[in-house]
Coordinates of C-alpha atoms and ligand atoms in Angstrom, one line a residue:
X1 CA -62.9 -5.9 116.7
X2 CA -59.6 -4.1 116.9
X3 CA -59.2 -1.5 119.7
X4 CA -60.0 2.1 119.3
X5 CA -57.4 4.8 119.3
X6 CA -59.0 7.9 120.7
X7 CA -57.9 11.4 119.8
X8 CA -56.8 12.1 123.4
X9 CA -56.4 10.4 126.7
X10 CA -55.3 12.7 129.6
X11 CA -52.1 11.4 131.2
X12 CA -52.1 10.7 135.0
X13 CA -48.7 10.2 136.6
X14 CA -50.0 8.7 139.9
X15 CA -48.5 11.3 142.3
X16 CA -51.6 13.4 141.7
X17 CA -53.4 11.2 144.2
X18 CA -50.7 11.6 146.8
X19 CA -50.6 15.3 146.6
X20 CA -54.4 15.6 146.7
X21 CA -54.4 13.4 149.8
X22 CA -51.8 15.7 151.4
X23 CA -54.0 18.7 150.7
X24 CA -57.2 17.1 152.0
X25 CA -55.4 15.9 155.2
X26 CA -54.0 19.3 155.8
X27 CA -57.5 20.8 155.4
X28 CA -56.0 23.5 153.2
X29 CA -58.5 23.4 150.3
X30 CA -59.1 26.9 149.2
X31 CA -56.6 28.6 146.8
X32 CA -53.2 30.2 147.1
X33 CA -51.7 27.5 149.4
X34 CA -48.5 25.5 149.2
X35 CA -49.2 23.8 145.9
X36 CA -50.4 26.9 144.2
X37 CA -47.1 28.6 145.2
X38 CA -45.0 25.7 144.0
X39 CA -46.7 25.8 140.6
X40 CA -46.3 29.5 140.3
X41 CA -42.7 29.5 141.3
X42 CA -42.0 26.7 138.8
X43 CA -43.2 28.9 136.0
X44 CA -41.2 31.9 137.3
X45 CA -38.0 30.0 137.7
X46 CA -38.1 27.7 134.7
X47 CA -39.6 30.0 132.1
X48 CA -38.3 33.4 133.4
X49 CA -41.8 34.8 134.0
X50 CA -41.8 37.8 136.4
X51 CA -45.0 36.8 138.2
X52 CA -47.2 33.8 137.6
X53 CA -50.8 33.4 139.0
X54 CA -52.7 30.1 138.7
X55 CA -56.2 30.5 137.4
X56 CA -59.2 28.3 136.8
X57 CA -58.6 28.2 133.1
X58 CA -56.7 29.9 130.3
X59 CA -60.0 31.6 129.4
X60 CA -60.0 33.2 132.8
X61 CA -56.3 34.2 132.6
X62 CA -57.2 36.0 129.3
X63 CA -60.1 37.7 131.1
X64 CA -57.6 39.0 133.6
X65 CA -55.5 40.3 130.8
X66 CA -58.4 42.3 129.3
X67 CA -59.2 43.8 132.8
X68 CA -55.5 44.6 133.4
X69 CA -55.2 46.4 130.1
X70 CA -58.3 48.4 130.9
X71 CA -59.9 47.4 127.6
X72 CA -63.1 49.5 127.1
X73 CA -65.8 49.9 124.5
X74 CA -64.4 50.9 121.1
X75 CA -60.9 49.7 121.7
X76 CA -59.5 47.5 118.9
X77 CA -57.6 44.3 119.5
X78 CA -55.6 42.5 116.8
X79 CA -55.6 38.7 116.9
X80 CA -55.7 35.7 114.5
X81 CA -59.1 34.4 113.4
X82 CA -57.8 30.8 113.4
X83 CA -57.9 30.2 117.1
X84 CA -60.1 29.1 120.0
X85 CA -63.1 31.3 121.0
X86 CA -61.4 32.1 124.3
X87 CA -58.7 34.2 122.7
X88 CA -61.4 36.7 121.7
X89 CA -64.0 36.3 124.4
X90 CA -62.4 38.3 127.2
X91 CA -61.8 41.3 125.0
X92 CA -65.3 41.2 123.5
X93 CA -66.8 41.2 127.0
X94 CA -65.0 44.4 127.7
X95 CA -66.6 45.9 124.6
X96 CA -63.6 45.7 122.3
X97 CA -63.8 45.3 118.6
X98 CA -61.8 42.4 117.3
X99 CA -59.7 43.0 114.2
X100 CA -59.0 39.5 112.8
X101 CA -55.7 38.7 111.0
X102 CA -55.2 35.9 108.5
X103 CA -53.0 32.9 109.1
X104 CA -49.6 32.4 107.5
X105 CA -49.3 30.4 104.3
X106 CA -46.7 28.1 105.7
X107 CA -48.3 27.7 109.2
X108 CA -51.7 28.3 110.9
X109 CA -50.2 31.0 113.2
X110 CA -51.1 34.7 112.6
X111 CA -49.4 36.3 109.6
X112 CA -47.1 38.9 111.3
X113 CA -46.8 40.8 107.9
X114 CA -50.5 41.6 108.0
X115 CA -50.6 43.2 111.4
X116 CA -49.3 46.7 110.8
X117 CA -51.7 47.9 108.2
X118 CA -54.7 47.1 110.5
X119 CA -53.4 49.3 113.3
X120 CA -55.6 52.5 114.0
X121 CA -55.7 55.1 116.7
X122 CA -58.0 52.8 118.6
X123 CA -55.8 49.7 118.6
X124 CA -54.8 48.8 122.1
X125 CA -53.2 45.4 122.0
X126 CA -51.9 42.6 119.8
X127 CA -52.9 39.1 121.0
X128 CA -50.9 36.4 119.4
X129 CA -51.5 32.6 119.6
X130 CA -48.6 30.2 119.5
X131 CA -50.4 27.7 117.4
X132 CA -49.5 24.0 118.2
X133 CA -46.9 25.4 120.6
X134 CA -44.9 26.9 117.7
X135 CA -43.8 30.5 118.4
X136 CA -45.1 33.5 116.5
X137 CA -42.3 35.7 115.3
X138 CA -42.1 37.7 118.6
X139 CA -39.3 40.1 117.5
X140 CA -41.5 41.3 114.7
X141 CA -44.6 41.6 116.9
X142 CA -42.7 43.4 119.7
X143 CA -41.1 45.8 117.2
X144 CA -44.5 46.8 115.8
X145 CA -46.1 47.0 119.3
X146 CA -43.3 49.3 120.5
X147 CA -43.6 51.6 117.5
X148 CA -47.3 52.0 118.0
X149 CA -47.3 51.8 121.8
X150 CA -49.4 48.7 122.0
X151 CA -49.6 45.9 124.5
X152 CA -48.7 42.3 123.5
X153 CA -50.5 39.4 125.0
X154 CA -49.5 35.8 124.2
X155 CA -52.1 33.1 124.1
X156 CA -49.7 30.4 125.2
X157 CA -52.4 27.9 125.9
X158 CA -50.6 25.3 123.7
X159 CA -47.1 26.8 124.3
X160 CA -45.8 25.3 127.5
X161 CA -42.1 24.5 127.5
X162 CA -41.7 25.8 123.9
X163 CA -39.2 28.5 123.0
X164 CA -38.5 31.4 120.7
X165 CA -35.0 32.4 119.5
X166 CA -34.7 36.1 119.2
X167 CA -32.6 37.9 116.6
X168 CA -29.7 38.0 119.2
X169 CA -30.2 34.3 119.5
X170 CA -31.5 34.5 123.0
X171 CA -33.8 31.6 123.9
X172 CA -37.0 32.8 125.5
X173 CA -39.8 30.7 126.8
X174 CA -43.2 31.2 125.2
X175 CA -45.3 33.1 127.8
X176 CA -42.3 35.1 129.0
X177 CA -42.1 37.6 126.1
X178 CA -45.3 39.7 125.9
X179 CA -46.5 42.1 128.6
X180 CA -48.9 39.3 129.6
X181 CA -49.5 35.7 128.7
X182 CA -52.0 32.9 129.4
X183 CA -51.4 29.2 129.7
X184 CA -53.9 26.3 129.7
X185 CA -54.0 23.1 131.7
X186 CA -57.1 21.8 130.1
X187 CA -57.1 18.0 129.8
X188 CA -56.2 18.2 126.1
X189 CA -53.0 20.1 126.8
X190 CA -49.5 18.7 127.5
X191 CA -49.6 19.4 131.2
X192 CA -53.1 19.2 132.6
X193 CA -55.3 19.2 135.6
X194 CA -58.7 18.9 134.0
X195 CA -59.5 22.6 133.9
X196 CA -56.8 25.1 134.8
X197 CA -54.7 28.0 133.6
X198 CA -52.1 30.5 134.5
X199 CA -51.6 34.2 134.0
X200 CA -48.0 35.2 133.3
X201 CA -47.0 38.8 134.0
X202 CA -43.8 40.1 132.4
X203 CA -44.4 43.8 132.9
X204 CA -43.9 44.5 136.6
X205 CA -46.4 47.4 136.6
X206 CA -49.3 44.9 136.4
X207 CA -48.3 42.6 139.3
X208 CA -49.9 44.4 142.2
X209 CA -53.2 45.0 140.4
X210 CA -53.3 41.4 139.0
X211 CA -53.1 40.0 142.5
X212 CA -56.1 42.1 143.5
X213 CA -58.2 41.2 140.5
X214 CA -57.3 37.5 141.2
X215 CA -58.4 37.8 144.8
X216 CA -62.0 39.1 144.1
X217 CA -61.0 42.8 144.0
X218 CA -59.4 42.7 147.5
X219 CA -55.9 43.3 148.7
X220 CA -55.8 40.0 150.6
X221 CA -52.4 39.0 149.0
X222 CA -50.8 42.1 150.5
X223 CA -52.5 41.5 153.8
X224 CA -51.1 37.9 154.0
X225 CA -47.6 39.2 153.3
X226 CA -48.1 41.7 156.2
X227 CA -47.8 44.7 153.9
X228 CA -51.2 46.1 155.0
X229 CA -52.9 45.6 158.4
X230 CA -56.5 45.0 157.0
X231 CA -57.9 44.0 153.7
X232 CA -60.9 45.1 151.8
X233 CA -62.5 45.9 148.5
X234 CA -60.1 48.0 146.4
X235 CA -60.8 47.2 142.7
X236 CA -62.8 45.1 140.3
X237 CA -62.0 41.3 140.2
X238 CA -63.4 37.9 140.4
X239 CA -62.6 34.5 141.9
X240 CA -59.9 33.6 139.4
X241 CA -57.9 31.3 141.7
X242 CA -58.3 27.5 141.6
X243 CA -58.6 25.4 144.7
X244 CA -55.5 23.7 146.2
X245 CA -56.8 20.3 145.1
X246 CA -56.4 21.5 141.5
X247 CA -53.0 22.9 142.2
X248 CA -51.9 19.7 143.9
X249 CA -52.9 17.7 140.9
X250 CA -51.1 20.1 138.6
X251 CA -47.9 20.0 140.7
X252 CA -47.6 16.2 140.1
X253 CA -47.7 16.9 136.4
X254 CA -45.2 19.8 136.5
X255 CA -42.7 17.6 138.4
X256 CA -42.7 15.3 135.4
X257 CA -42.7 17.9 132.6
X258 CA -39.4 16.7 131.1
X259 CA -40.5 13.1 130.8
X260 CA -43.9 14.2 129.4
X261 CA -42.4 16.6 126.8
X262 CA -39.8 14.1 125.7
X263 CA -42.4 11.4 125.1
X264 CA -44.7 13.7 123.2
X265 CA -42.0 15.0 120.9
X266 CA -40.9 11.4 120.2
X267 CA -44.4 10.5 119.1
X268 CA -44.5 13.7 117.0
X269 CA -41.2 12.8 115.3
X270 CA -42.5 9.2 114.6
X271 CA -45.5 10.7 112.8
X272 CA -43.3 13.1 110.8
X273 CA -41.0 10.3 109.7
X274 CA -43.7 7.8 109.0
X275 CA -45.9 10.1 107.0
X276 CA -43.4 12.2 104.9
X277 CA -43.4 10.1 101.8
X278 CA -47.2 9.6 101.9
X279 CA -47.6 13.4 102.4
X280 CA -45.5 14.2 99.3
X281 CA -47.4 11.7 97.1
X282 CA -50.8 13.0 98.3
X283 CA -49.9 16.7 98.3
X284 CA -50.5 16.9 102.0
X285 CA -48.7 19.6 104.0
X286 CA -47.0 18.5 107.2
X287 CA -46.2 20.9 110.2
X288 CA -43.6 23.6 109.5
X289 CA -41.5 24.9 112.3
X290 CA -39.7 28.2 111.6
X291 CA -36.0 28.4 112.5
X292 CA -36.7 30.7 115.4
X293 CA -39.2 28.3 117.0
X294 CA -39.1 25.0 118.8
X295 CA -41.5 22.1 118.9
X296 CA -43.1 21.0 122.2
X297 CA -45.0 18.0 120.8
X298 CA -48.4 19.5 121.6
X299 CA -50.1 18.7 118.3
X300 CA -49.5 16.8 115.1
X301 CA -51.6 18.3 112.3
X302 CA -51.6 18.1 108.6
X303 CA -53.2 20.2 105.9
X304 CA -55.1 18.2 103.3
X305 CA -55.1 19.3 99.7
X306 CA -58.9 20.0 99.8
X307 CA -61.9 19.8 102.2
X308 CA -63.2 16.6 100.7
X309 CA -59.9 14.9 101.2
X310 CA -60.1 15.6 104.9
X311 CA -63.7 14.4 105.2
X312 CA -62.8 11.1 103.4
X313 CA -59.6 10.6 105.5
X314 CA -61.5 11.2 108.8
X315 CA -64.2 8.7 107.7
X316 CA -61.6 6.2 106.6
X317 CA -59.7 6.5 109.9
X318 CA -62.9 6.2 111.8
X319 CA -63.8 3.0 110.0
X320 CA -60.4 1.7 111.3
X321 CA -61.2 2.9 114.8
X322 CA -58.9 5.8 114.8
X323 CA -60.2 9.2 115.9
X324 CA -58.7 12.1 114.1
X325 CA -60.3 15.5 114.5
X326 CA -60.3 18.9 113.0
X327 CA -60.7 22.3 114.8
X328 CA -61.2 26.0 114.7
X329 CA -64.0 27.3 112.6
X330 CA -62.7 30.8 111.7
X331 CA -63.8 33.2 114.3
X332 CA -64.4 36.0 111.8
X333 CA -67.1 34.0 110.1
X334 CA -68.6 32.6 113.3
X335 CA -72.4 32.9 114.1
X336 CA -71.5 35.3 116.9
X337 CA -69.0 37.6 115.1
X338 CA -69.5 37.5 111.3
X339 CA -71.7 40.6 111.2
X340 CA -69.3 42.5 113.4
X341 CA -66.3 41.5 111.2
X342 CA -65.3 44.1 108.6
X343 CA -65.8 41.8 105.7
X344 CA -62.1 41.2 104.8
X345 CA -61.5 37.7 103.3
X346 CA -59.0 35.7 105.3
X347 CA -58.1 33.0 102.8
X348 CA -55.6 31.0 104.8
X349 CA -57.8 31.0 107.9
X350 CA -60.6 29.5 105.8
X351 CA -58.2 27.1 104.2
X352 CA -57.1 25.7 107.6
X353 CA -60.7 25.7 108.8
X354 CA -61.5 23.3 105.9
X355 CA -58.4 21.3 105.4
X356 CA -56.5 20.9 108.7
X357 CA -56.6 17.6 110.5
X358 CA -55.2 16.6 113.9
X359 CA -53.9 13.1 114.7
X360 CA -54.2 11.3 118.0
X361 CA -51.3 12.4 120.2
X362 CA -51.2 11.5 123.9
X363 CA -48.5 10.5 126.4
X364 CA -49.6 6.9 126.9
X365 CA -49.8 6.0 123.2
X366 CA -47.5 3.0 122.7
X367 CA -45.4 2.0 119.7
X368 CA -48.1 -0.2 118.2
X369 CA -50.7 2.6 118.5
X370 CA -48.4 5.0 116.6
X371 CA -47.4 2.4 114.0
X372 CA -51.1 1.6 113.4
X373 CA -52.0 5.2 112.8
X374 CA -49.1 5.6 110.4
X375 CA -49.7 2.4 108.6
X376 CA -53.4 3.1 108.2
X377 CA -52.8 6.6 106.8
X378 CA -50.3 5.2 104.4
X379 CA -53.0 2.8 103.1
X380 CA -55.4 5.6 102.4
X381 CA -56.2 6.4 98.8
X382 CA -58.3 9.4 98.1
X383 CA -61.0 9.2 95.5
X384 CA -64.0 11.6 95.0
Ligands
PLP401 C1 -57.1 25.4 125.0 C2 -57.0 26.8 124.5 C3 -57.6 27.9 125.1 C4 -58.6 27.7 126.3 O1 -58.0 27.1 127.4 P1 -58.9 26.8 128.7 O2 -57.9 26.5 129.8 O3 -59.8 25.6 128.3 O4 -59.7 28.0 129.0 C5 -57.4 29.1 124.6 N1 -56.7 29.4 123.6 C6 -56.1 28.3 122.9 C7 -55.2 28.7 121.7 C8 -56.3 27.0 123.3 O5 -55.7 26.0 122.6

């Protein structure tokens, strides 16, 4: 029996244990301690984010965005349908109506050309998702947002250490461009701590209130900086900050980000090289990276020529002990939202829902794992 190649194995550097031990020894276990600050400063310095706040997940960081933008019943939020539930969840909880936009034909990201005609008097924000860590066209989105006075939120869950080149050829980190952005450190992401996230604030006017919402609606952060002499309940909020144990784990990963990214991109490039001929022969679409975007090696996906091709390929790989998966059932046709959706057909979203396939991609994959996946796929012949 040959060994199984799982879809994902979270990478552990080893230093995680050391930093967790330091934290436990120091008996500093609740949030907003030394490691939390190190992680936040890392994002601010490396990615040019004005203020970073660690959260317990990207889902939570998005909830903070919805609160900060004062989203209320009847507001409309524009976002792609081809994304994870969390992108929509926070806004729906505030009572917003989600206006779903189709994916691009060349890429599963949101079709920027389809945004403007869906804007109404009630539109409050555009939430974009940098699918597979590949940037949305941010100049276009910012230009539309500015013209209609809308907020821009980046779901950068998959976008760590990936970049957008603006029209002026300025390199901007994903998550540093919109008014607000959210990152994920879920164990399936490039940099992980099991469950974790980060809110990125790029418009200074949100910083003070974000700290309050983060600290259960209190002005504790100001109190600790000596800016006020007592702290109390001043706003809405929740317990959005993770414990120092989580931050300590995360710090070990962030210290190794360059090594991790380099290895993931190497695996990604091996897939691209090893599968291009097969893809042409079989009419399979491989990932497209626009000129203004970079690749952070988060995900290697391919788009099969039809749904049945994908089903057969997954079964075939499974029979060879390789776990390939698909994801994202269009949110506009989900059980929860389809009767609230306005009925527009989103043809590319549906296409990716039925035809997109993700290959195993994790840091500790070795050369023989990668070659085996490539060789196996090259041997696949589709028949109905
Ligand atoms: C992973 C992911 C999320 C959710 O992240 P959590 O940290 O698990 O809450 C949200 N949006 C996208 C696009 C994701 O890939």
